[in-house]
Short mmCIF file of C-alpha atoms in Angstrom, two decimals:
data_model
loop_
_atom_site.label_atom_id
_atom_site.label_comp_id
_atom_site.label_asym_id
_atom_site.label_seq_id
_atom_site.Cartn_x
_atom_site.Cartn_y
_atom_site.Cartn_z
CA MET A 1 -31.55 -28.35 0.56
CA THR A 2 -34.14 -28.63 3.52
CA LEU A 3 -34.13 -31.20 5.87
CA SER A 4 -37.21 -32.50 7.78
CA ALA A 5 -36.86 -34.48 11.26
CA PRO A 6 -38.33 -37.64 9.30
CA ASP A 7 -35.31 -37.16 7.15
CA ILE A 8 -33.07 -36.76 10.23
CA ALA A 9 -34.47 -39.83 11.75
CA ARG A 10 -33.65 -41.58 8.97
CA LEU A 11 -30.14 -40.11 8.43
CA SER A 12 -29.33 -41.55 11.98
CA ALA A 13 -30.08 -45.05 11.47
CA TRP A 14 -28.45 -44.90 8.45
CA LEU A 15 -25.35 -43.78 10.12
CA ALA A 16 -25.58 -46.12 13.24
CA GLU A 17 -25.78 -49.06 10.50
CA THR A 18 -21.81 -48.14 9.49
CA ASP A 19 -18.77 -47.62 11.13
CA LEU A 20 -18.30 -43.94 10.65
CA ALA A 21 -18.75 -41.96 14.07
CA GLU A 22 -19.71 -39.07 12.43
CA LEU A 23 -22.01 -37.73 9.35
CA GLU A 24 -21.56 -33.96 8.51
CA LEU A 25 -23.89 -32.73 5.84
CA ARG A 26 -23.78 -28.91 4.34
CA GLY A 27 -25.26 -27.35 1.15
CA PRO A 28 -26.72 -24.04 0.45
CA GLY A 29 -28.86 -22.93 3.30
CA CYS A 30 -28.23 -26.64 5.82
CA HIS A 31 -25.63 -27.82 7.73
CA LEU A 32 -26.03 -30.55 9.47
CA ARG A 33 -23.90 -32.42 12.04
CA LEU A 34 -24.24 -36.39 13.18
CA ARG A 35 -22.12 -37.94 15.77
CA LEU A 36 -22.33 -41.41 17.09
CA ARG A 37 -22.51 -41.27 20.46
CA GLN A 38 -19.87 -44.15 22.11
CA ASP A 39 -21.70 -45.58 25.07
CA ALA A 40 -25.21 -45.78 23.84
CA GLY A 41 -24.77 -46.81 20.86
CA HIS A 42 -27.03 -44.35 18.81
CA VAL A 43 -27.39 -41.24 17.21
CA THR A 44 -28.31 -37.30 18.63
CA PRO A 45 -28.17 -34.82 16.33
CA ILE A 46 -26.35 -32.06 18.12
CA ALA A 47 -26.66 -29.39 15.24
CA GLU A 48 -30.16 -28.51 14.18
CA PRO A 49 -30.12 -27.43 10.56
CA VAL A 50 -29.72 -23.96 10.27
CA THR A 51 -30.18 -21.53 7.52
CA LEU A 52 -26.75 -19.90 6.19
CA HIS A 53 -26.73 -16.33 5.49
CA SER A 54 -25.25 -15.27 1.90
CA VAL A 55 -22.81 -12.53 1.71
CA THR A 56 -23.80 -10.91 -1.50
CA SER A 57 -21.50 -8.67 -3.79
CA PRO A 58 -22.28 -5.16 -3.42
CA SER A 59 -21.08 -4.40 -7.31
CA VAL A 60 -19.85 -5.98 -10.00
CA GLY A 61 -16.19 -6.79 -9.51
CA VAL A 62 -13.02 -9.26 -8.87
CA PHE A 63 -13.53 -11.16 -5.93
CA LEU A 64 -10.65 -11.20 -3.39
CA PRO A 65 -11.08 -13.10 -0.20
CA ALA A 66 -7.32 -12.03 0.57
CA HIS A 67 -5.99 -8.43 0.29
CA PRO A 68 -3.82 -8.54 -2.75
CA LEU A 69 -0.87 -7.40 -0.39
CA HIS A 70 -1.64 -10.28 2.27
CA ASP A 71 -1.31 -14.25 1.48
CA THR A 72 -4.22 -14.76 4.30
CA LEU A 73 -7.73 -14.73 3.76
CA LEU A 74 -9.64 -11.64 5.38
CA ALA A 75 -12.00 -14.12 7.36
CA PRO A 76 -11.28 -18.10 6.74
CA ALA A 77 -13.93 -20.72 7.05
CA GLY A 78 -14.09 -20.49 11.15
CA THR A 79 -13.66 -16.82 11.52
CA LEU A 80 -16.15 -15.32 14.56
CA VAL A 81 -16.90 -11.98 12.23
CA GLU A 82 -19.19 -8.80 13.86
CA ALA A 83 -21.32 -7.45 11.42
CA GLY A 84 -19.95 -4.98 9.46
CA GLN A 85 -16.44 -6.51 9.35
CA PRO A 86 -14.77 -7.08 5.90
CA VAL A 87 -14.87 -10.71 5.52
CA ALA A 88 -13.49 -10.32 1.89
CA LEU A 89 -12.92 -7.43 -1.02
CA LEU A 90 -14.18 -6.54 -4.66
CA ARG A 91 -11.40 -4.88 -6.86
CA ILE A 92 -13.14 -2.47 -9.25
CA GLY A 93 -10.24 -0.59 -11.08
CA ALA A 94 -8.14 0.96 -8.76
CA LEU A 95 -10.93 0.63 -6.00
CA LEU A 96 -10.67 -2.01 -3.48
CA LEU A 97 -14.23 -2.13 -1.82
CA PRO A 98 -14.82 -4.23 1.52
CA VAL A 99 -17.57 -7.37 1.20
CA THR A 100 -18.89 -6.86 4.67
CA ALA A 101 -20.64 -9.54 6.85
CA PRO A 102 -24.03 -7.85 7.15
CA VAL A 103 -24.42 -10.12 10.67
CA PRO A 104 -22.54 -11.06 13.14
CA GLY A 105 -21.22 -14.82 12.50
CA ILE A 106 -19.26 -17.78 11.59
CA VAL A 107 -17.73 -18.19 8.33
CA ALA A 108 -18.77 -21.29 6.99
CA GLU A 109 -17.64 -21.27 3.49
CA ILE A 110 -16.20 -18.86 0.66
CA LEU A 111 -18.54 -19.28 -2.09
CA ALA A 112 -16.45 -17.94 -4.96
CA THR A 113 -13.14 -18.29 -6.58
CA SER A 114 -10.25 -15.89 -6.13
CA GLY A 115 -10.08 -13.70 -8.64
CA ALA A 116 -13.54 -14.38 -10.20
CA THR A 117 -15.34 -11.42 -11.53
CA VAL A 118 -18.75 -11.73 -9.87
CA GLY A 119 -22.13 -9.59 -10.40
CA TYR A 120 -23.81 -7.70 -8.65
CA GLY A 121 -26.18 -10.10 -5.93
CA THR A 122 -23.64 -13.00 -6.27
CA PRO A 123 -23.25 -14.81 -2.92
CA LEU A 124 -19.63 -14.81 -1.86
CA VAL A 125 -19.49 -15.84 1.51
CA ALA A 126 -21.73 -18.46 3.46
CA LEU A 127 -22.36 -17.46 7.22
CA HIS A 128 -23.74 -19.04 10.32
CA PRO A 129 -25.52 -16.68 11.87
CA VAL A 130 -24.62 -16.02 15.82
CA ALA A 131 -26.71 -14.00 18.47
CA GLU A 132 -25.56 -10.85 19.36
CA MET B 1 -5.16 17.58 15.78
CA ILE B 2 -3.17 14.71 15.71
CA GLU B 3 -0.39 14.16 18.30
CA ILE B 4 2.98 12.40 17.48
CA LEU B 5 3.47 9.80 20.24
CA SER B 6 6.31 7.37 19.07
CA ASP B 7 9.79 9.09 19.33
CA THR B 8 10.66 8.56 15.85
CA ALA B 9 13.09 10.27 13.58
CA LEU B 10 12.86 11.22 9.88
CA ALA B 11 8.66 11.27 9.83
CA THR B 12 8.07 14.24 7.89
CA VAL B 13 5.70 16.55 6.45
CA GLN B 14 5.45 16.29 2.91
CA ASP B 15 3.09 16.76 -0.59
CA LEU B 16 4.41 16.34 -3.97
CA GLY B 17 6.59 18.60 -4.14
CA ARG B 18 7.90 22.30 -4.77
CA THR B 19 8.64 22.26 -7.98
CA GLY B 20 9.58 25.25 -10.12
CA ALA B 21 12.10 27.03 -7.03
CA LEU B 22 15.21 25.19 -8.65
CA ASN B 23 16.25 28.47 -10.03
CA TRP B 24 16.66 30.00 -6.58
CA GLY B 25 18.29 27.07 -5.42
CA VAL B 26 15.40 25.25 -3.60
CA GLY B 27 14.92 21.22 -4.23
CA THR B 28 12.16 19.39 -5.07
CA SER B 29 11.32 17.44 -1.65
CA GLY B 30 7.84 16.03 -1.47
CA ALA B 31 6.60 12.76 -1.43
CA MET B 32 9.63 9.89 -1.80
CA ASP B 33 6.37 7.43 -3.24
CA PRO B 34 3.87 10.36 -4.91
CA LEU B 35 1.85 7.74 -6.26
CA ALA B 36 1.06 6.57 -2.74
CA LEU B 37 0.61 9.94 -1.15
CA ALA B 38 -1.74 10.56 -3.97
CA ALA B 39 -4.23 7.52 -3.69
CA GLY B 40 -4.52 8.01 -0.16
CA ASN B 41 -5.18 11.89 -0.52
CA LEU B 42 -7.71 10.39 -3.12
CA LEU B 43 -9.86 7.96 -1.41
CA LEU B 44 -10.61 10.54 1.32
CA GLY B 45 -11.88 13.31 -1.21
CA ASN B 46 -8.84 15.26 -0.99
CA PRO B 47 -6.90 17.02 -3.99
CA ALA B 48 -4.33 14.50 -4.98
CA GLY B 49 -1.01 16.63 -3.91
CA ALA B 50 -2.46 17.45 0.29
CA ALA B 51 -0.16 17.78 2.48
CA ALA B 52 0.26 13.82 4.59
CA ILE B 53 2.91 12.58 6.63
CA GLU B 54 5.82 10.38 5.20
CA ILE B 55 6.78 7.27 7.57
CA GLN B 56 10.11 5.81 7.02
CA VAL B 57 10.65 4.56 11.12
CA PHE B 58 8.68 2.20 12.59
CA PRO B 59 7.13 1.55 15.13
CA PHE B 60 5.07 5.36 14.32
CA LEU B 61 2.35 6.08 16.78
CA VAL B 62 -0.11 9.00 16.73
CA ARG B 63 -3.42 10.22 18.59
CA PHE B 64 -6.15 11.72 17.13
CA THR B 65 -7.58 14.60 19.35
CA GLU B 66 -10.85 14.84 17.78
CA PRO B 67 -12.88 12.96 14.96
CA CYS B 68 -10.73 12.33 11.77
CA ALA B 69 -11.03 10.70 8.57
CA PHE B 70 -8.03 9.17 7.23
CA ALA B 71 -5.72 7.12 4.89
CA LEU B 72 -2.80 4.67 4.97
CA THR B 73 -0.83 4.14 1.74
CA GLY B 74 2.71 2.77 1.28
CA ALA B 75 4.50 -0.07 2.96
CA ASP B 76 2.19 -2.18 4.48
CA CYS B 77 2.78 -1.52 8.02
CA ALA B 78 0.16 -4.14 9.78
CA ALA B 79 -1.46 -0.77 11.42
CA ARG B 80 -3.66 -0.81 14.11
CA LEU B 81 -6.26 1.74 15.65
CA ASP B 82 -6.05 1.45 19.08
CA ASP B 83 -6.51 -2.45 18.91
CA ARG B 84 -8.30 -3.23 15.18
CA PRO B 85 -6.60 -4.15 12.60
CA LEU B 86 -6.08 -1.97 9.56
CA LEU B 87 -6.07 -2.89 6.32
CA PRO B 88 -3.27 -1.45 3.70
CA TRP B 89 -4.11 0.97 1.42
CA TRP B 90 -7.18 1.66 3.23
CA SER B 91 -9.35 4.39 5.07
CA GLY B 92 -10.74 4.89 8.24
CA ALA B 93 -12.49 7.01 10.60
CA ALA B 94 -10.97 7.60 14.06
CA THR B 95 -12.69 8.92 16.85
CA ALA B 96 -11.54 11.57 19.24
CA GLY B 97 -8.73 10.05 21.45
CA GLN B 98 -8.01 6.74 19.49
CA THR B 99 -4.07 5.97 18.49
CA LEU B 100 -2.97 4.82 15.14
CA ARG B 101 -0.14 2.20 15.22
CA LEU B 102 2.40 1.75 12.54
CA GLY B 103 4.44 -1.49 12.94
CA LEU B 104 7.59 -2.75 11.10
CA PRO B 105 6.70 -2.92 7.05
CA THR B 106 5.82 -6.55 6.08
CA GLY B 107 6.25 -7.13 2.54
CA THR B 108 4.39 -10.49 1.13
CA THR B 109 3.85 -9.87 -2.20
CA TRP B 110 5.53 -6.13 -1.86
CA ARG B 111 8.43 -5.09 -0.38
CA ALA B 112 8.29 -1.51 0.81
CA SER B 113 9.59 1.24 3.06
CA ARG B 114 7.30 4.55 3.64
CA ALA B 115 4.35 4.74 4.61
CA TYR B 116 1.92 7.69 4.21
CA LEU B 117 -0.88 8.68 6.91
CA CYS B 118 -3.31 11.27 4.69
CA VAL B 119 -6.14 12.64 6.58
CA ALA B 120 -8.89 14.60 5.24
CA GLY B 121 -8.33 18.55 4.46
CA GLY B 122 -4.62 16.97 4.78
CA ILE B 123 -1.97 17.98 7.13
CA ASP B 124 -2.34 21.77 8.25
CA VAL B 125 0.71 23.45 7.87
CA PRO B 126 2.02 26.86 5.56
CA ASP B 127 2.71 26.78 2.22
CA VAL B 128 6.12 27.84 1.22
CA LEU B 129 7.01 28.84 -2.29
CA GLY B 130 3.98 26.54 -3.64
CA SER B 131 4.83 23.46 -0.98
CA ARG B 132 4.15 22.23 2.31
CA SER B 133 7.02 19.71 1.81
CA THR B 134 9.36 19.69 4.47
CA GLN B 135 12.66 21.40 2.79
CA LEU B 136 15.16 19.54 5.52
CA ARG B 137 18.25 21.30 4.34
CA GLY B 138 17.22 24.72 3.84
CA ALA B 139 14.88 24.36 7.13
CA PHE B 140 11.75 25.52 6.35
CA GLY B 141 8.21 24.26 4.45
CA GLY B 142 6.18 21.21 5.82
CA HIS B 143 6.19 21.66 10.14
CA GLU B 144 8.27 24.44 11.53
CA GLY B 145 10.59 22.85 8.71
CA ARG B 146 12.31 20.11 10.41
CA ALA B 147 11.37 16.41 11.06
CA LEU B 148 8.22 15.53 13.33
CA ARG B 149 8.73 14.86 17.62
CA GLN B 150 7.22 13.23 19.85
CA GLY B 151 5.09 15.91 21.24
CA ASP B 152 4.26 17.73 18.09
CA HIS B 153 0.49 19.02 17.71
CA LEU B 154 -0.27 19.01 13.76
CA ARG B 155 -3.63 20.57 12.83
CA THR B 156 -5.88 18.61 9.86
CA GLY B 157 -7.56 20.86 7.12
CA THR B 158 -10.69 19.69 8.25
CA ALA B 159 -12.89 17.77 10.34
CA ALA B 160 -16.18 17.16 8.13
CA ALA B 161 -17.17 13.50 8.03
CA ARG B 162 -15.77 11.52 5.41
CA ILE B 163 -17.10 8.17 3.83
CA THR B 164 -14.47 5.65 5.03
CA GLY B 165 -14.03 1.85 5.27
CA PHE B 166 -12.21 1.39 1.77
CA GLY B 167 -9.13 1.30 -0.19
CA ALA B 168 -6.83 1.41 -3.03
CA MET B 169 -4.90 -1.59 -5.59
CA PRO B 170 -1.59 -0.65 -4.24
CA PRO B 171 0.18 0.50 -7.68
CA ALA B 172 3.31 -1.65 -7.38
CA LEU B 173 0.35 -4.70 -8.55
CA ALA B 174 -1.74 -2.85 -10.63
CA LEU B 175 1.53 -1.11 -12.29
CA PRO B 176 4.41 -3.42 -12.10
CA LEU B 177 7.55 -4.16 -13.42
CA GLU B 178 10.29 -6.22 -13.12
CA ARG B 179 13.36 -8.06 -14.93
CA GLY B 180 14.61 -11.58 -13.85
CA GLY B 181 12.63 -11.64 -10.74
CA LEU B 182 13.82 -8.33 -9.29
CA PRO B 183 12.17 -4.75 -9.76
CA ALA B 184 12.95 -2.93 -12.30
CA ILE B 185 13.44 1.04 -12.79
CA ARG B 186 13.25 2.70 -16.20
CA VAL B 187 16.24 5.21 -17.23
CA LEU B 188 16.84 7.78 -19.47
CA PRO B 189 20.83 7.60 -20.92
CA SER B 190 22.10 11.15 -19.82
CA ALA B 191 24.45 13.58 -21.25
CA GLU B 192 27.97 11.83 -19.83
CA TYR B 193 26.35 8.06 -20.83
CA ALA B 194 28.78 7.71 -23.90
CA ARG B 195 32.10 8.46 -22.24
CA TYR B 196 31.72 5.51 -20.34
CA THR B 197 33.17 2.40 -21.60
CA ALA B 198 31.01 -0.16 -23.38
CA ALA B 199 31.68 -2.47 -20.88
CA SER B 200 30.48 -0.03 -18.36
CA ARG B 201 27.02 0.92 -20.48
CA ALA B 202 26.49 -2.86 -20.63
CA ALA B 203 26.86 -3.66 -17.16
CA PHE B 204 24.63 -0.97 -15.89
CA TRP B 205 21.96 -2.44 -17.94
CA ALA B 206 22.22 -5.76 -17.51
CA GLU B 207 23.92 -6.60 -13.47
CA PRO B 208 21.74 -5.78 -10.71
CA TRP B 209 22.49 -2.99 -8.37
CA ARG B 210 22.21 -3.19 -4.45
CA ILE B 211 20.75 0.05 -2.62
CA THR B 212 23.66 0.64 0.39
CA PRO B 213 22.76 1.34 3.70
CA GLN B 214 23.89 5.07 2.72
CA SER B 215 20.55 5.84 1.26
CA ASP B 216 18.02 8.26 2.27
CA ARG B 217 15.64 11.28 0.97
CA TYR B 218 18.85 12.99 -0.24
CA GLY B 219 20.53 10.29 -2.80
CA TYR B 220 20.73 6.39 -2.44
CA ARG B 221 24.21 5.13 -2.89
CA LEU B 222 24.30 2.04 -5.01
CA ALA B 223 26.39 -1.32 -5.23
CA GLY B 224 26.86 -3.22 -8.10
CA PRO B 225 29.45 -3.57 -10.99
CA THR B 226 32.47 -0.69 -11.21
CA LEU B 227 31.58 2.23 -13.98
CA THR B 228 34.65 3.28 -15.52
CA PRO B 229 34.61 6.16 -17.91
CA GLU B 230 37.07 6.08 -20.79
CA ALA B 231 38.74 9.01 -19.82
CA PRO B 232 38.40 11.05 -16.68
CA ILE B 233 35.67 13.50 -16.37
CA GLU B 234 35.47 16.77 -15.17
CA LEU B 235 33.15 19.14 -15.13
CA ARG B 236 31.92 22.38 -13.40
CA SER B 237 29.04 22.29 -11.08
CA HIS B 238 25.66 22.13 -12.75
CA GLY B 239 21.33 21.66 -12.15
CA ILE B 240 20.59 18.26 -11.43
CA VAL B 241 16.79 17.05 -10.71
CA PRO B 242 15.59 13.95 -8.58
CA GLY B 243 16.08 10.88 -10.14
CA VAL B 244 19.88 11.90 -12.15
CA ILE B 245 22.46 8.98 -12.05
CA GLN B 246 25.84 10.50 -10.95
CA VAL B 247 28.89 8.52 -10.71
CA PRO B 248 31.81 9.35 -8.78
CA HIS B 249 35.38 8.49 -9.08
CA GLY B 250 34.71 5.27 -7.36
CA GLY B 251 32.49 3.63 -9.53
CA GLN B 252 29.45 3.35 -7.75
CA PRO B 253 26.50 5.16 -8.89
CA ILE B 254 24.25 7.81 -6.54
CA VAL B 255 20.88 8.11 -7.22
CA GLN B 256 19.56 11.66 -6.09
CA MET B 257 16.33 11.48 -4.54
CA ARG B 258 13.84 14.12 -3.38
CA ASP B 259 15.87 16.02 -1.36
CA ALA B 260 19.15 16.27 -3.51
CA GLN B 261 20.17 19.82 -4.00
CA PRO B 262 19.60 21.67 -7.16
CA SER B 263 23.44 21.12 -8.48
CA GLY B 264 26.03 18.98 -8.64
CA GLY B 265 29.45 17.98 -10.52
CA TYR B 266 29.64 14.97 -10.86
CA PRO B 267 29.28 12.80 -13.90
CA LYS B 268 25.59 11.37 -14.90
CA ILE B 269 24.91 8.59 -16.87
CA GLY B 270 21.57 8.39 -16.95
CA THR B 271 18.00 9.53 -15.17
CA ILE B 272 15.20 7.67 -13.83
CA ILE B 273 12.28 8.64 -15.28
CA GLU B 274 9.99 10.69 -13.19
CA ALA B 275 6.99 8.30 -13.95
CA ASP B 276 9.76 5.54 -11.40
CA LEU B 277 11.09 7.25 -8.83
CA TRP B 278 8.00 5.86 -6.75
CA ARG B 279 9.51 2.49 -7.27
CA LEU B 280 12.85 3.32 -6.41
CA GLY B 281 11.39 5.46 -2.99
CA GLN B 282 10.03 2.57 -1.84
CA ALA B 283 12.91 -0.20 -2.54
CA PRO B 284 13.94 -0.89 1.01
CA ILE B 285 17.96 -0.86 1.75
CA GLY B 286 19.59 -3.92 1.58
CA SER B 287 17.02 -4.82 -1.74
CA ARG B 288 18.31 -5.53 -5.23
CA PHE B 289 17.08 -3.73 -8.52
CA HIS B 290 17.80 -3.83 -12.49
CA PHE B 291 17.65 -0.28 -14.59
CA ILE B 292 15.65 -0.43 -18.04
CA GLU B 293 16.93 1.34 -20.49
CA THR B 294 13.84 3.66 -22.34
CA ASP B 295 13.45 6.71 -24.05
CA TRP B 296 11.67 9.66 -24.02
CA THR B 297 7.77 8.79 -25.55
CA SER B 298 8.15 5.62 -22.94
CA ALA B 299 8.92 7.69 -20.43
CA LEU B 300 5.86 9.73 -21.09
CA ALA B 301 3.84 6.99 -21.65
CA ALA B 302 4.60 5.95 -17.95
CA ARG B 303 3.78 9.29 -16.84
CA ASP B 304 0.42 8.88 -18.27
CA ALA B 305 -0.38 5.54 -17.34
CA ASN B 306 0.20 6.70 -13.78
CA GLU B 307 -2.08 9.54 -14.42
CA ALA B 308 -4.65 7.59 -16.22
CA TRP B 309 -4.50 4.99 -12.82
CA LEU B 310 -4.96 7.80 -10.26
CA ALA B 311 -7.51 9.21 -12.22
CA GLY B 312 -9.32 6.01 -12.18
CA LEU B 313 -8.85 5.75 -8.51
CA ASP B 314 -10.25 8.98 -8.13
CA ARG B 315 -13.57 8.31 -10.25
CA LEU B 316 -13.98 5.45 -8.69
CA ALA B 317 -13.72 7.05 -5.15
CA GLY B 318 -15.95 9.47 -5.93
CA LEU B 319 -18.56 7.29 -7.15
CA HIS B 320 -18.09 4.87 -4.35
CA ARG B 321 -18.67 7.62 -1.55
CA MET B 322 -21.64 9.19 -3.58
CA ARG B 323 -23.23 5.96 -3.70
CA SER B 324 -22.50 5.25 0.33
CA ALA B 325 -23.64 9.07 0.87
CA ALA B 326 -27.02 8.14 -1.05
CA ARG B 327 -27.67 4.79 1.21
#
């Protein structure tokens, strides 16, 4: 999904005509949030469209967003992670491999289902990159 | 070298045990959870039976005085390397001066009580009668034949760089065994089994057993239904092995564990199969479990399943290290 400046203007106009305060759009490679400013009654984009980074599977295996001994996710959406930090695990038989963040960022979304068998290169976690 | 920082009781150097010396009256010792010890070693590329530290009182702190690849298995102790949290059943690399801290075991999906710290090359203590395990009763083996103390320095086998940062699936989840929502442990009926009343034999399998606080590496005293023989049983002392379930006069059984002496005179109602001793070795004091009756063939199959699981881990960990090194 890509959004151009005219798209954002059109979305802003629609939003202004509704009684909604905020509009958030999320898709592969894009995240847009529009918020209605109470004072002026007009809409300003507060987030530029950004490219999300897909963390892909390093191997064939079973996707585990939580360690099997834990009931909390390694990196739920909103977690700030460093490059190289595990954001999920991949189980291959008796082995557990880390799925690591290639760049520093904020976890935007966990894309794969817990317990699903995934293939090499399957997008597992969407990461909103941040400057180091 | 690693330095013991905490003033923690009962942590010992253990390997897979001193087998083959029972005829000289030397008990086996060895890890209470041999699967965890072996898995930690295999993650590091060590032989499965390399010596490691068994930890059963927490918190436990060590400092690495030089760079060291290590693996933590067994109970999930919310470990931290300096400030960085570590996953359970995971390998890591410490730089010189870093401190590893193991907190109280937490148990979300598996309650366990003993953790293992394996290091690349193994803990370098002398081999005594074919093992590096601490023989507490005889005060030999391990580190000076005793439990570790604050200020002890332990040499590690080799400081060679290893690929770390990956882990193993805990066998409690990969090889689960339970009955009626409680952990289960398989038992072979032994010599005096048939001399107990039918009601006692039925209750032995049907009722849950609780691990009392009088339980340690020597043996576990269990609480449950009273086991009554048809007639009083008096025996001469005879050879026993870890896993033997004895019934003293009170009718509450004692399971001999890794530090058991090699002989005893109480009647034996059963023997926990070797493949399941780790399950009891990890069961916390106060927890309950069931005994499940098994036979010789199933006992061997269970041992084969454990070995197949370890062989699979060894193979996959080796492939992963090779692939990572090539990258």
